[in-house]
GROMACS .gro file of C-alpha atoms in nm:
model
  465
    1MET     CA    1   2.528 -14.709   3.931
    2TYR     CA    2   2.630 -14.847   4.267
    3LEU     CA    3   2.432 -14.575   4.442
    4SER     CA    4   2.116 -14.652   4.247
    5ARG     CA    5   2.156 -15.025   4.317
    6PHE     CA    6   2.206 -14.953   4.686
    7LEU     CA    7   1.899 -14.731   4.694
    8SER     CA    8   1.693 -15.002   4.522
    9ILE     CA    9   1.802 -15.263   4.774
   10HIS     CA   10   1.735 -15.020   5.059
   11ALA     CA   11   1.387 -14.945   4.926
   12LEU     CA   12   1.314 -15.318   4.898
   13TRP     CA   13   1.429 -15.372   5.256
   14VAL     CA   14   1.215 -15.085   5.381
   15THR     CA   15   0.914 -15.230   5.198
   16VAL     CA   16   0.968 -15.579   5.340
   17SER     CA   17   1.023 -15.436   5.688
   18SER     CA   18   0.705 -15.229   5.671
   19VAL     CA   19   0.505 -15.530   5.562
   20MET     CA   20   0.643 -15.731   5.852
   21GLN     CA   21   0.591 -15.458   6.111
   22PRO     CA   22   0.226 -15.534   6.190
   23TYR     CA   23   0.340 -15.883   6.291
   24PRO     CA   24   0.663 -15.836   6.485
   25LEU     CA   25   0.847 -16.124   6.645
   26VAL     CA   26   0.588 -16.106   6.918
   27TRP     CA   27   0.689 -16.427   7.086
   28GLY     CA   28   1.043 -16.452   6.950
   29HIS     CA   29   1.207 -16.330   7.272
   30TYR     CA   30   1.321 -16.561   7.549
   31ASP     CA   31   1.417 -16.841   7.311
   32VAL     CA   32   1.747 -16.924   7.488
   33CYS     CA   33   1.781 -17.043   7.849
   34LYS     CA   34   2.154 -16.986   7.885
   35THR     CA   35   2.448 -16.880   7.675
   36GLN     CA   36   2.821 -16.849   7.720
   37ILE     CA   37   2.955 -16.496   7.715
   38TYR     CA   38   3.309 -16.365   7.711
   39THR     CA   39   3.419 -16.116   7.972
   40GLU     CA   40   3.755 -15.975   8.075
   41GLU     CA   41   3.774 -16.257   8.327
   42GLY     CA   42   3.700 -16.526   8.067
   43LYS     CA   43   3.404 -16.733   7.946
   44VAL     CA   44   3.101 -16.754   8.178
   45TRP     CA   45   2.739 -16.870   8.161
   46ASP     CA   46   2.464 -16.612   8.131
   47TYR     CA   47   2.127 -16.751   8.245
   48MET     CA   48   1.801 -16.610   8.108
   49ALA     CA   49   1.428 -16.656   8.129
   50CYS     CA   50   1.316 -16.875   7.838
   51GLN     CA   51   1.002 -17.020   7.680
   52PRO     CA   52   0.905 -17.250   7.389
   53GLU     CA   53   0.800 -17.115   7.052
   54SER     CA   54   0.436 -17.054   6.976
   55THR     CA   55   0.289 -17.331   6.759
   56ASP     CA   56  -0.034 -17.492   6.636
   57MET     CA   57  -0.163 -17.666   6.948
   58THR     CA   58  -0.439 -17.861   6.770
   59LYS     CA   59  -0.175 -18.118   6.672
   60TYR     CA   60  -0.150 -18.229   7.034
   61LEU     CA   61  -0.506 -18.220   7.166
   62LYS     CA   62  -0.765 -18.486   7.237
   63VAL     CA   63  -1.127 -18.416   7.149
   64LYS     CA   64  -1.436 -18.548   7.326
   65LEU     CA   65  -1.803 -18.500   7.237
   66ASP     CA   66  -2.095 -18.498   7.475
   67PRO     CA   67  -2.330 -18.667   7.406
   68PRO     CA   68  -2.085 -18.915   7.251
   69ASP     CA   69  -2.332 -19.035   6.986
   70ILE     CA   70  -2.416 -18.687   6.856
   71THR     CA   71  -2.209 -18.721   6.536
   72CYS     CA   72  -2.426 -18.786   6.230
   73GLY     CA   73  -2.415 -19.106   6.028
   74ASP     CA   74  -2.512 -19.379   6.271
   75PRO     CA   75  -2.775 -19.450   6.156
   76PRO     CA   76  -2.736 -19.277   5.817
   77GLU     CA   77  -2.953 -18.971   5.765
   78THR     CA   78  -3.013 -18.701   5.508
   79PHE     CA   79  -2.965 -18.329   5.566
   80CYS     CA   80  -3.024 -18.011   5.372
   81ALA     CA   81  -2.763 -17.833   5.164
   82MET     CA   82  -2.581 -17.540   5.323
   83GLY     CA   83  -2.672 -17.292   5.051
   84ASN     CA   84  -3.024 -17.419   4.985
   85PRO     CA   85  -3.202 -17.529   5.305
   86TYR     CA   86  -3.481 -17.690   5.101
   87MET     CA   87  -3.251 -17.920   4.901
   88CYS     CA   88  -3.240 -18.206   5.147
   89ASN     CA   89  -3.075 -18.491   4.957
   90ASN     CA   90  -2.728 -18.487   5.119
   91GLU     CA   91  -2.637 -18.795   5.317
   92CYS     CA   92  -2.425 -18.859   5.627
   93ASP     CA   93  -2.317 -19.220   5.667
   94ALA     CA   94  -2.052 -19.319   5.923
   95SER     CA   95  -1.985 -19.650   5.748
   96THR     CA   96  -1.882 -19.483   5.420
   97PRO     CA   97  -1.559 -19.277   5.434
   98GLU     CA   98  -1.675 -19.034   5.164
   99LEU     CA   99  -1.997 -18.963   5.353
  100ALA     CA  100  -1.866 -18.973   5.713
  101HIS     CA  101  -1.806 -18.662   5.924
  102PRO     CA  102  -1.612 -18.775   6.237
  103PRO     CA  103  -1.472 -18.529   6.498
  104GLU     CA  104  -1.112 -18.549   6.375
  105LEU     CA  105  -1.217 -18.363   6.059
  106MET     CA  106  -1.235 -18.047   6.273
  107PHE     CA  107  -0.853 -18.047   6.279
  108ASP     CA  108  -0.738 -18.195   5.947
  109PHE     CA  109  -0.550 -17.997   5.685
  110GLU     CA  110  -0.756 -17.740   5.501
  111GLY     CA  111  -0.757 -17.692   5.126
  112ARG     CA  112  -0.922 -18.019   5.031
  113HIS     CA  113  -1.204 -18.012   4.779
  114PRO     CA  114  -1.468 -18.072   4.881
  115SER     CA  115  -1.393 -17.939   5.230
  116THR     CA  116  -1.397 -18.184   5.520
  117PHE     CA  117  -1.587 -18.121   5.840
  118TRP     CA  118  -1.741 -18.275   6.151
  119GLN     CA  119  -2.118 -18.273   6.157
  120SER     CA  120  -2.377 -18.340   6.426
  121ALA     CA  121  -2.707 -18.519   6.387
  122THR     CA  122  -2.994 -18.298   6.269
  123TRP     CA  123  -3.254 -18.143   6.498
  124LYS     CA  124  -3.495 -18.428   6.436
  125GLU     CA  125  -3.596 -18.444   6.805
  126TYR     CA  126  -3.720 -18.084   6.817
  127PRO     CA  127  -3.843 -17.925   7.049
  128LYS     CA  128  -3.586 -18.106   7.266
  129PRO     CA  129  -3.273 -17.881   7.255
  130LEU     CA  130  -2.998 -17.978   7.014
  131GLN     CA  131  -2.692 -17.921   7.232
  132VAL     CA  132  -2.333 -18.043   7.201
  133ASN     CA  133  -2.023 -18.004   7.419
  134ILE     CA  134  -1.689 -18.024   7.234
  135THR     CA  135  -1.400 -18.058   7.482
  136LEU     CA  136  -1.040 -18.001   7.373
  137SER     CA  137  -0.783 -18.137   7.619
  138TRP     CA  138  -0.402 -18.119   7.625
  139SER     CA  139  -0.321 -18.284   7.961
  140LYS     CA  140  -0.077 -17.994   7.992
  141THR     CA  141  -0.094 -17.628   8.083
  142ILE     CA  142  -0.065 -17.410   7.772
  143GLU     CA  143  -0.051 -17.036   7.713
  144LEU     CA  144  -0.256 -16.893   7.426
  145THR     CA  145  -0.069 -16.659   7.192
  146ASP     CA  146  -0.317 -16.598   6.910
  147ASN     CA  147  -0.690 -16.584   6.842
  148ILE     CA  148  -0.898 -16.900   6.879
  149VAL     CA  149  -1.076 -16.939   6.544
  150ILE     CA  150  -1.368 -17.176   6.484
  151THR     CA  151  -1.490 -17.218   6.125
  152PHE     CA  152  -1.845 -17.352   6.085
  153GLU     CA  153  -1.950 -17.532   5.772
  154SER     CA  154  -2.310 -17.486   5.879
  155GLY     CA  155  -2.443 -17.149   5.988
  156ARG     CA  156  -2.290 -17.012   6.306
  157PRO     CA  157  -2.490 -17.116   6.611
  158ASP     CA  158  -2.754 -16.883   6.751
  159GLN     CA  159  -2.622 -16.952   7.102
  160MET     CA  160  -2.277 -17.072   7.209
  161ILE     CA  161  -2.041 -17.049   7.507
  162LEU     CA  162  -1.663 -17.087   7.496
  163GLU     CA  163  -1.530 -17.212   7.832
  164LYS     CA  164  -1.185 -17.279   7.978
  165SER     CA  165  -1.043 -17.497   8.251
  166LEU     CA  166  -0.720 -17.454   8.446
  167ASP     CA  167  -0.745 -17.784   8.636
  168TYR     CA  168  -0.777 -18.043   8.358
  169GLY     CA  169  -1.155 -18.025   8.329
  170ARG     CA  170  -1.249 -18.052   8.695
  171THR     CA  171  -1.392 -17.700   8.699
  172TRP     CA  172  -1.493 -17.466   8.417
  173GLN     CA  173  -1.534 -17.094   8.376
  174PRO     CA  174  -1.678 -16.898   8.081
  175TYR     CA  175  -1.440 -16.735   7.837
  176GLN     CA  176  -1.699 -16.568   7.612
  177TYR     CA  177  -2.069 -16.588   7.525
  178TYR     CA  178  -2.201 -16.575   7.166
  179ALA     CA  179  -2.565 -16.517   7.068
  180THR     CA  180  -2.793 -16.355   6.814
  181ASP     CA  181  -2.962 -16.189   7.114
  182CYS     CA  182  -2.738 -16.168   7.423
  183LEU     CA  183  -3.006 -16.019   7.644
  184ASP     CA  184  -3.257 -16.291   7.563
  185ALA     CA  185  -3.010 -16.581   7.569
  186PHE     CA  186  -2.782 -16.496   7.861
  187HIS     CA  187  -2.933 -16.184   8.024
  188MET     CA  188  -2.625 -15.984   7.924
  189ASP     CA  189  -2.583 -15.664   7.729
  190PRO     CA  190  -2.400 -15.722   7.401
  191LYS     CA  191  -2.038 -15.605   7.381
  192SER     CA  192  -1.732 -15.652   7.167
  193VAL     CA  193  -1.365 -15.662   7.269
  194LYS     CA  194  -1.331 -15.310   7.126
  195ASP     CA  195  -1.555 -15.191   7.411
  196LEU     CA  196  -1.301 -15.311   7.670
  197SER     CA  197  -0.991 -15.139   7.808
  198GLN     CA  198  -0.677 -15.223   8.005
  199HIS     CA  199  -0.881 -15.213   8.324
  200THR     CA  200  -1.165 -15.432   8.194
  201VAL     CA  201  -0.963 -15.669   7.974
  202LEU     CA  202  -1.056 -15.965   8.198
  203GLU     CA  203  -1.429 -15.900   8.170
  204ILE     CA  204  -1.636 -16.190   8.037
  205ILE     CA  205  -1.859 -16.054   7.760
  206CYS     CA  206  -2.144 -16.167   7.538
  207THR     CA  207  -2.102 -16.070   7.174
  208GLU     CA  208  -2.352 -16.068   6.889
  209GLU     CA  209  -2.079 -15.988   6.638
  210TYR     CA  210  -2.033 -16.349   6.525
  211SER     CA  211  -2.390 -16.471   6.540
  212THR     CA  212  -2.599 -16.227   6.338
  213GLY     CA  213  -2.604 -16.162   5.965
  214TYR     CA  214  -2.490 -16.377   5.674
  215THR     CA  215  -2.183 -16.206   5.529
  216THR     CA  216  -1.876 -16.351   5.358
  217ASN     CA  217  -1.723 -16.424   5.700
  218SER     CA  218  -2.043 -16.564   5.844
  219LYS     CA  219  -1.882 -16.903   5.902
  220ILE     CA  220  -1.611 -16.784   6.142
  221ILE     CA  221  -1.617 -16.722   6.518
  222HIS     CA  222  -1.322 -16.563   6.702
  223PHE     CA  223  -1.206 -16.544   7.058
  224GLU     CA  224  -0.980 -16.241   7.034
  225ILE     CA  225  -0.645 -16.290   7.208
  226LYS     CA  226  -0.444 -16.035   7.008
  227ASP     CA  227  -0.699 -15.758   7.057
  228ARG     CA  228  -0.656 -15.804   7.431
  229PHE     CA  229  -0.276 -15.801   7.397
  230ALA     CA  230  -0.312 -15.475   7.206
  231PHE     CA  231  -0.440 -15.293   7.515
  232PHE     CA  232  -0.086 -15.322   7.653
  233ALA     CA  233   0.134 -15.364   7.344
  234GLY     CA  234  -0.037 -15.117   7.110
  235PRO     CA  235  -0.259 -15.184   6.806
  236ARG     CA  236   0.022 -15.348   6.609
  237LEU     CA  237   0.174 -15.526   6.910
  238ARG     CA  238   0.498 -15.332   6.882
  239ASN     CA  239   0.544 -15.249   7.250
  240MET     CA  240   0.591 -15.605   7.370
  241ALA     CA  241   0.798 -15.488   7.667
  242SER     CA  242   0.483 -15.334   7.812
  243LEU     CA  243   0.284 -15.655   7.761
  244TYR     CA  244   0.559 -15.873   7.909
  245GLY     CA  245   0.579 -15.643   8.208
  246GLN     CA  246   0.204 -15.671   8.268
  247LEU     CA  247   0.208 -16.050   8.229
  248ASP     CA  248   0.496 -16.067   8.474
  249THR     CA  249   0.341 -15.856   8.746
  250THR     CA  250  -0.033 -15.924   8.711
  251LYS     CA  251  -0.107 -16.289   8.794
  252LYS     CA  252  -0.471 -16.280   8.691
  253LEU     CA  253  -0.377 -16.142   8.350
  254ARG     CA  254  -0.136 -16.424   8.281
  255ASP     CA  255  -0.384 -16.682   8.404
  256PHE     CA  256  -0.648 -16.537   8.172
  257PHE     CA  257  -0.448 -16.658   7.870
  258THR     CA  258  -0.360 -16.992   8.033
  259VAL     CA  259  -0.566 -17.312   7.992
  260THR     CA  260  -0.546 -17.687   8.025
  261ASP     CA  261  -0.874 -17.749   7.841
  262LEU     CA  262  -1.122 -17.561   7.623
  263ARG     CA  263  -1.490 -17.644   7.586
  264ILE     CA  264  -1.720 -17.528   7.305
  265ARG     CA  265  -2.082 -17.547   7.419
  266LEU     CA  266  -2.318 -17.539   7.121
  267LEU     CA  267  -2.659 -17.454   7.266
  268ARG     CA  268  -2.879 -17.367   6.968
  269PRO     CA  269  -2.810 -17.419   6.595
  270ALA     CA  270  -2.841 -17.147   6.334
  271VAL     CA  271  -3.210 -17.090   6.272
  272GLY     CA  272  -3.197 -16.762   6.083
  273GLU     CA  273  -3.553 -16.674   6.175
  274ILE     CA  274  -3.753 -16.626   6.490
  275PHE     CA  275  -3.937 -16.957   6.455
  276VAL     CA  276  -3.806 -17.305   6.386
  277ASP     CA  277  -3.936 -17.461   6.063
  278GLU     CA  278  -4.072 -17.784   6.206
  279LEU     CA  279  -4.146 -17.922   5.858
  280HIS     CA  280  -3.777 -17.907   5.759
  281LEU     CA  281  -3.583 -18.004   6.072
  282ALA     CA  282  -3.302 -18.151   5.857
  283ARG     CA  283  -3.201 -17.788   5.798
  284TYR     CA  284  -3.072 -17.755   6.152
  285PHE     CA  285  -2.744 -17.907   6.270
  286TYR     CA  286  -2.387 -17.810   6.362
  287ALA     CA  287  -2.089 -17.858   6.132
  288ILE     CA  288  -1.731 -17.744   6.200
  289SER     CA  289  -1.460 -17.760   5.934
  290ASP     CA  290  -1.168 -17.612   6.129
  291ILE     CA  291  -1.056 -17.508   6.477
  292LYS     CA  292  -0.735 -17.310   6.527
  293VAL     CA  293  -0.568 -17.284   6.868
  294ARG     CA  294  -0.220 -17.136   6.873
  295GLY     CA  295  -0.011 -17.126   7.187
  296ARG     CA  296   0.285 -17.271   7.372
  297CYS     CA  297   0.355 -17.509   7.657
  298LYS     CA  298   0.366 -17.329   7.988
  299CYS     CA  299   0.711 -17.399   8.131
  300ASN     CA  300   0.726 -17.110   8.381
  301LEU     CA  301   1.007 -16.949   8.176
  302HIS     CA  302   1.239 -17.242   8.252
  303ALA     CA  303   1.246 -17.420   7.912
  304THR     CA  304   1.259 -17.354   7.539
  305VAL     CA  305   1.160 -17.705   7.430
  306CYS     CA  306   0.833 -17.891   7.484
  307VAL     CA  307   0.835 -18.252   7.364
  308TYR     CA  308   0.538 -18.466   7.261
  309ASP     CA  309   0.596 -18.826   7.361
  310ASN     CA  310   0.349 -19.104   7.437
  311SER     CA  311   0.062 -18.866   7.357
  312LYS     CA  312   0.183 -18.626   7.625
  313LEU     CA  313   0.343 -18.281   7.622
  314THR     CA  314   0.629 -18.217   7.865
  315CYS     CA  315   0.871 -17.927   7.910
  316GLU     CA  316   1.243 -18.004   7.884
  317CYS     CA  317   1.334 -17.806   8.192
  318GLU     CA  318   1.647 -17.599   8.248
  319HIS     CA  319   1.765 -17.395   8.547
  320ASN     CA  320   1.770 -17.709   8.771
  321THR     CA  321   1.390 -17.731   8.759
  322THR     CA  322   1.168 -18.031   8.689
  323GLY     CA  323   0.805 -18.135   8.643
  324PRO     CA  324   0.563 -18.115   8.346
  325ASP     CA  325   0.558 -17.733   8.375
  326CYS     CA  326   0.907 -17.698   8.534
  327GLY     CA  327   0.708 -17.617   8.845
  328LYS     CA  328   0.951 -17.734   9.112
  329CYS     CA  329   1.322 -17.762   9.186
  330LYS     CA  330   1.513 -18.081   9.121
  331LYS     CA  331   1.616 -18.303   9.408
  332ASN     CA  332   1.917 -18.156   9.587
  333TYR     CA  333   1.843 -17.813   9.432
  334GLN     CA  334   1.603 -17.680   9.691
  335GLY     CA  335   1.835 -17.429   9.856
  336ARG     CA  336   1.565 -17.164   9.815
  337PRO     CA  337   1.197 -17.182   9.725
  338TRP     CA  338   1.116 -17.253   9.362
  339SER     CA  339   1.015 -16.948   9.161
  340PRO     CA  340   0.903 -16.903   8.800
  341GLY     CA  341   1.131 -16.712   8.570
  342SER     CA  342   1.061 -16.346   8.517
  343TYR     CA  343   1.020 -16.155   8.190
  344LEU     CA  344   1.187 -15.860   8.363
  345PRO     CA  345   1.420 -15.692   8.305
  346ILE     CA  346   1.364 -15.677   7.929
  347PRO     CA  347   1.500 -15.836   7.712
  348LYS     CA  348   1.666 -16.126   7.897
  349GLY     CA  349   1.447 -16.150   8.204
  350THR     CA  350   1.556 -16.329   8.522
  351ALA     CA  351   1.610 -16.705   8.524
  352ASN     CA  352   1.551 -16.761   8.900
  353THR     CA  353   1.750 -17.083   8.889
  354CYS     CA  354   1.717 -17.343   9.162
  355ILE     CA  355   2.030 -17.371   9.379
  356PRO     CA  356   2.175 -17.666   9.574
  357SER     CA  357   2.006 -17.751   9.901
  358ILE     CA  358   2.169 -17.798  10.241
  359SER     CA  359   2.147 -18.177  10.216
  360SER     CA  360   2.368 -18.175   9.908
  361ILE     CA  361   2.650 -17.988  10.083
  362GLY     CA  362   2.776 -18.276  10.295
  363ASN     CA  363   2.875 -18.313  10.657
  364ALA     CA  364   3.150 -18.108  10.812
  365PRO     CA  365   3.349 -18.391  10.980
  366LYS     CA  366   3.404 -18.576  10.651
  367PHE     CA  367   3.561 -18.287  10.458
  368ASN     CA  368   3.802 -18.003  10.502
  369ARG     CA  369   3.608 -17.699  10.389
  370ILE     CA  370   3.816 -17.414  10.253
  371TRP     CA  371   3.641 -17.079  10.224
  372PRO     CA  372   3.760 -16.768  10.042
  373ASN     CA  373   3.759 -16.423  10.196
  374ILE     CA  374   3.747 -16.566  10.550
  375SER     CA  375   3.852 -16.233  10.689
  376SER     CA  376   3.519 -16.087  10.581
  377LEU     CA  377   3.317 -16.355  10.764
  378GLU     CA  378   3.250 -16.412  11.131
  379VAL     CA  379   3.471 -16.699  11.252
  380SER     CA  380   3.318 -16.872  11.553
  381ASN     CA  381   3.643 -17.043  11.651
  382PRO     CA  382   3.991 -16.928  11.540
  383LYS     CA  383   4.101 -17.291  11.508
  384GLN     CA  384   3.817 -17.382  11.273
  385VAL     CA  385   3.872 -17.367  10.898
  386ALA     CA  386   3.506 -17.305  10.825
  387PRO     CA  387   3.356 -16.975  10.942
  388LYS     CA  388   3.016 -16.940  11.104
  389LEU     CA  389   2.763 -16.861  10.831
  390ALA     CA  390   2.400 -16.766  10.821
  391LEU     CA  391   2.172 -17.051  10.708
  392SER     CA  392   2.071 -16.871  10.391
  393THR     CA  393   2.438 -16.846  10.291
  394VAL     CA  394   2.522 -17.208  10.374
  395SER     CA  395   2.252 -17.326  10.136
  396SER     CA  396   2.443 -17.176   9.846
  397VAL     CA  397   2.780 -17.332   9.926
  398GLN     CA  398   2.930 -17.654   9.794
  399VAL     CA  399   3.200 -17.855   9.970
  400ALA     CA  400   3.539 -17.812   9.807
  401ASN     CA  401   3.830 -18.048   9.835
  402HIS     CA  402   4.145 -17.948  10.018
  403LYS     CA  403   4.320 -17.834   9.698
  404ARG     CA  404   4.064 -17.585   9.582
  405ALA     CA  405   3.824 -17.324   9.714
  406ASN     CA  406   3.523 -17.407   9.495
  407VAL     CA  407   3.284 -17.128   9.589
  408CYS     CA  408   3.073 -17.133   9.272
  409ASP     CA  409   3.058 -17.301   8.936
  410ASN     CA  410   2.836 -17.294   8.631
  411GLU     CA  411   2.669 -17.630   8.677
  412LEU     CA  412   2.580 -17.666   9.045
  413LEU     CA  413   2.637 -17.347   9.237
  414HIS     CA  414   2.494 -17.054   9.048
  415CYS     CA  415   2.553 -16.704   9.167
  416GLN     CA  416   2.222 -16.545   9.261
  417ASN     CA  417   2.031 -16.249   9.119
  418GLY     CA  418   2.207 -16.247   8.781
  419GLY     CA  419   2.562 -16.280   8.913
  420THR     CA  420   2.823 -16.475   8.713
  421CYS     CA  421   3.085 -16.716   8.847
  422HIS     CA  422   3.450 -16.620   8.789
  423ASN     CA  423   3.709 -16.900   8.796
  424ASN     CA  424   3.504 -17.085   9.060
  425LEU     CA  425   3.635 -16.836   9.315
  426ARG     CA  426   3.390 -16.548   9.330
  427CYS     CA  427   3.066 -16.413   9.192
  428LEU     CA  428   3.062 -16.101   8.978
  429CYS     CA  429   2.746 -15.925   9.095
  430PRO     CA  430   2.510 -15.679   8.920
  431ALA     CA  431   2.523 -15.323   9.048
  432ALA     CA  432   2.225 -15.367   9.282
  433TYR     CA  433   2.365 -15.671   9.468
  434THR     CA  434   2.659 -15.764   9.688
  435GLY     CA  435   2.772 -16.058   9.900
  436ILE     CA  436   2.962 -16.378   9.821
  437PHE     CA  437   2.676 -16.509   9.610
  438CYS     CA  438   2.518 -16.174   9.518
  439GLU     CA  439   2.253 -16.268   9.773
  440LYS     CA  440   2.223 -15.927   9.940
  441LEU     CA  441   2.084 -15.599   9.814
  442ARG     CA  442   2.324 -15.308   9.839
  443CYS     CA  443   2.034 -15.092   9.954
  444GLU     CA  444   1.995 -15.323  10.253
  445GLU     CA  445   2.345 -15.239  10.371
  446ALA     CA  446   2.275 -14.870  10.318
  447GLY     CA  447   1.943 -14.902  10.500
  448SER     CA  448   1.753 -14.757  10.204
  449CYS     CA  449   1.552 -15.057  10.079
  450GLY     CA  450   1.226 -14.910  10.195
  451SER     CA  451   1.284 -14.574  10.028
  452GLY     CA  452   1.136 -14.688   9.696
  453SER     CA  453   1.442 -14.567   9.508
  454GLY     CA  454   1.582 -14.911   9.438
  455SER     CA  455   1.831 -14.908   9.159
  456GLY     CA  456   1.985 -15.157   8.933
  457GLN     CA  457   1.873 -15.471   8.769
  458GLY     CA  458   1.668 -15.709   8.977
  459ALA     CA  459   1.581 -15.469   9.257
  460ALA     CA  460   1.220 -15.435   9.146
  461PRO     CA  461   1.127 -15.803   9.126
  462HIS     CA  462   1.299 -15.907   9.448
  463GLY     CA  463   1.257 -15.615   9.685
  464CYS     CA  464   1.412 -15.605  10.028
  465PRO     CA  465   1.439 -15.946  10.204
   0.00000   0.00000   0.00000
């Protein structure tokens, strides 16, 4: 009886696990910046690379239309039904809530009946082009983690460009082109993401996949993020270590999925035929019922929390970093150049914490500095308490009072390269490092840094100084 019950529970677990496998905890790693661990020497801090959770980023964006008066309803006008282009008795009226279609309806909750959507004015000024720019801004750098999905309530446009900005809208670059005829519209051969590879994943393509035909999914346009991830993580995104490694070491790849703004350029509405029906121009317009953008705040692997306050997103920075993206070291923590965290080595990564700067150490005449392991350092004067140190070592040292040799601690003076502080007296270093603060590679002492046979954690990202 117990065996059969166990087997039933096991079978249920296997079933649930198999269902969940296609969608692993893709972005569930790096959700802690530091944790206390217990060692033989006691409790110490373990610092890790960290990042916020992936979330729906449309809750935090601002939308702008160009031209600003392109939304229908002012003045009121009639337009044709979606299913029957010759039934033109629908009305758009901005002064009546039930008949208005403002831009915010592109991001409201779905499931309402009837569905809500933004709608442009009709193509009543044909042959002048009916073109609209929809700009989505976050005033913050974000990293995309899932497909961008745009759902049209009208037909999908015959021509459209999705663009991105990395400098808050000052400059733009194309993300993807969409057209019923790529060669005619943009002088590009049509492609799909399936035609790409690891080596061409950054190629900007024109696709006809989302512009031709009127199938059940004919309202939806995708910009495929996950299909590009799959080139490195496998078709079901199971090998995330491979993807993280590529994102960590290939700057252009990481930047490809990073934006501050997105712009949807609607260049030609859905016509459905070669020629525009000039007798029924109320058939032609744009209408969008939903836009999905999923991602996370970019915090350079120095924060797990991104707060939204006063209409602004900001990382809550750890590792002695600061700034909207944790992009610099705090004051008095500039003992070495700021560096983003690293996904490597998997699964904890490298925190690359900022360390105290020289100016925070103090002046020698005002304090008695007591240093441990003096015998291992070069003493410039036998009567001096403080030995002569290299500048790079001094930057990692804090002044201790005369009762205690405070070489490191877990708040101000972090041991470098993954080392942990033991009783404020010494750093316990990973196998690849040595020195008071784990600041030196062992291979450097052996004279083998250049041999390419670096061993141990951290040797690959740092290399020989």
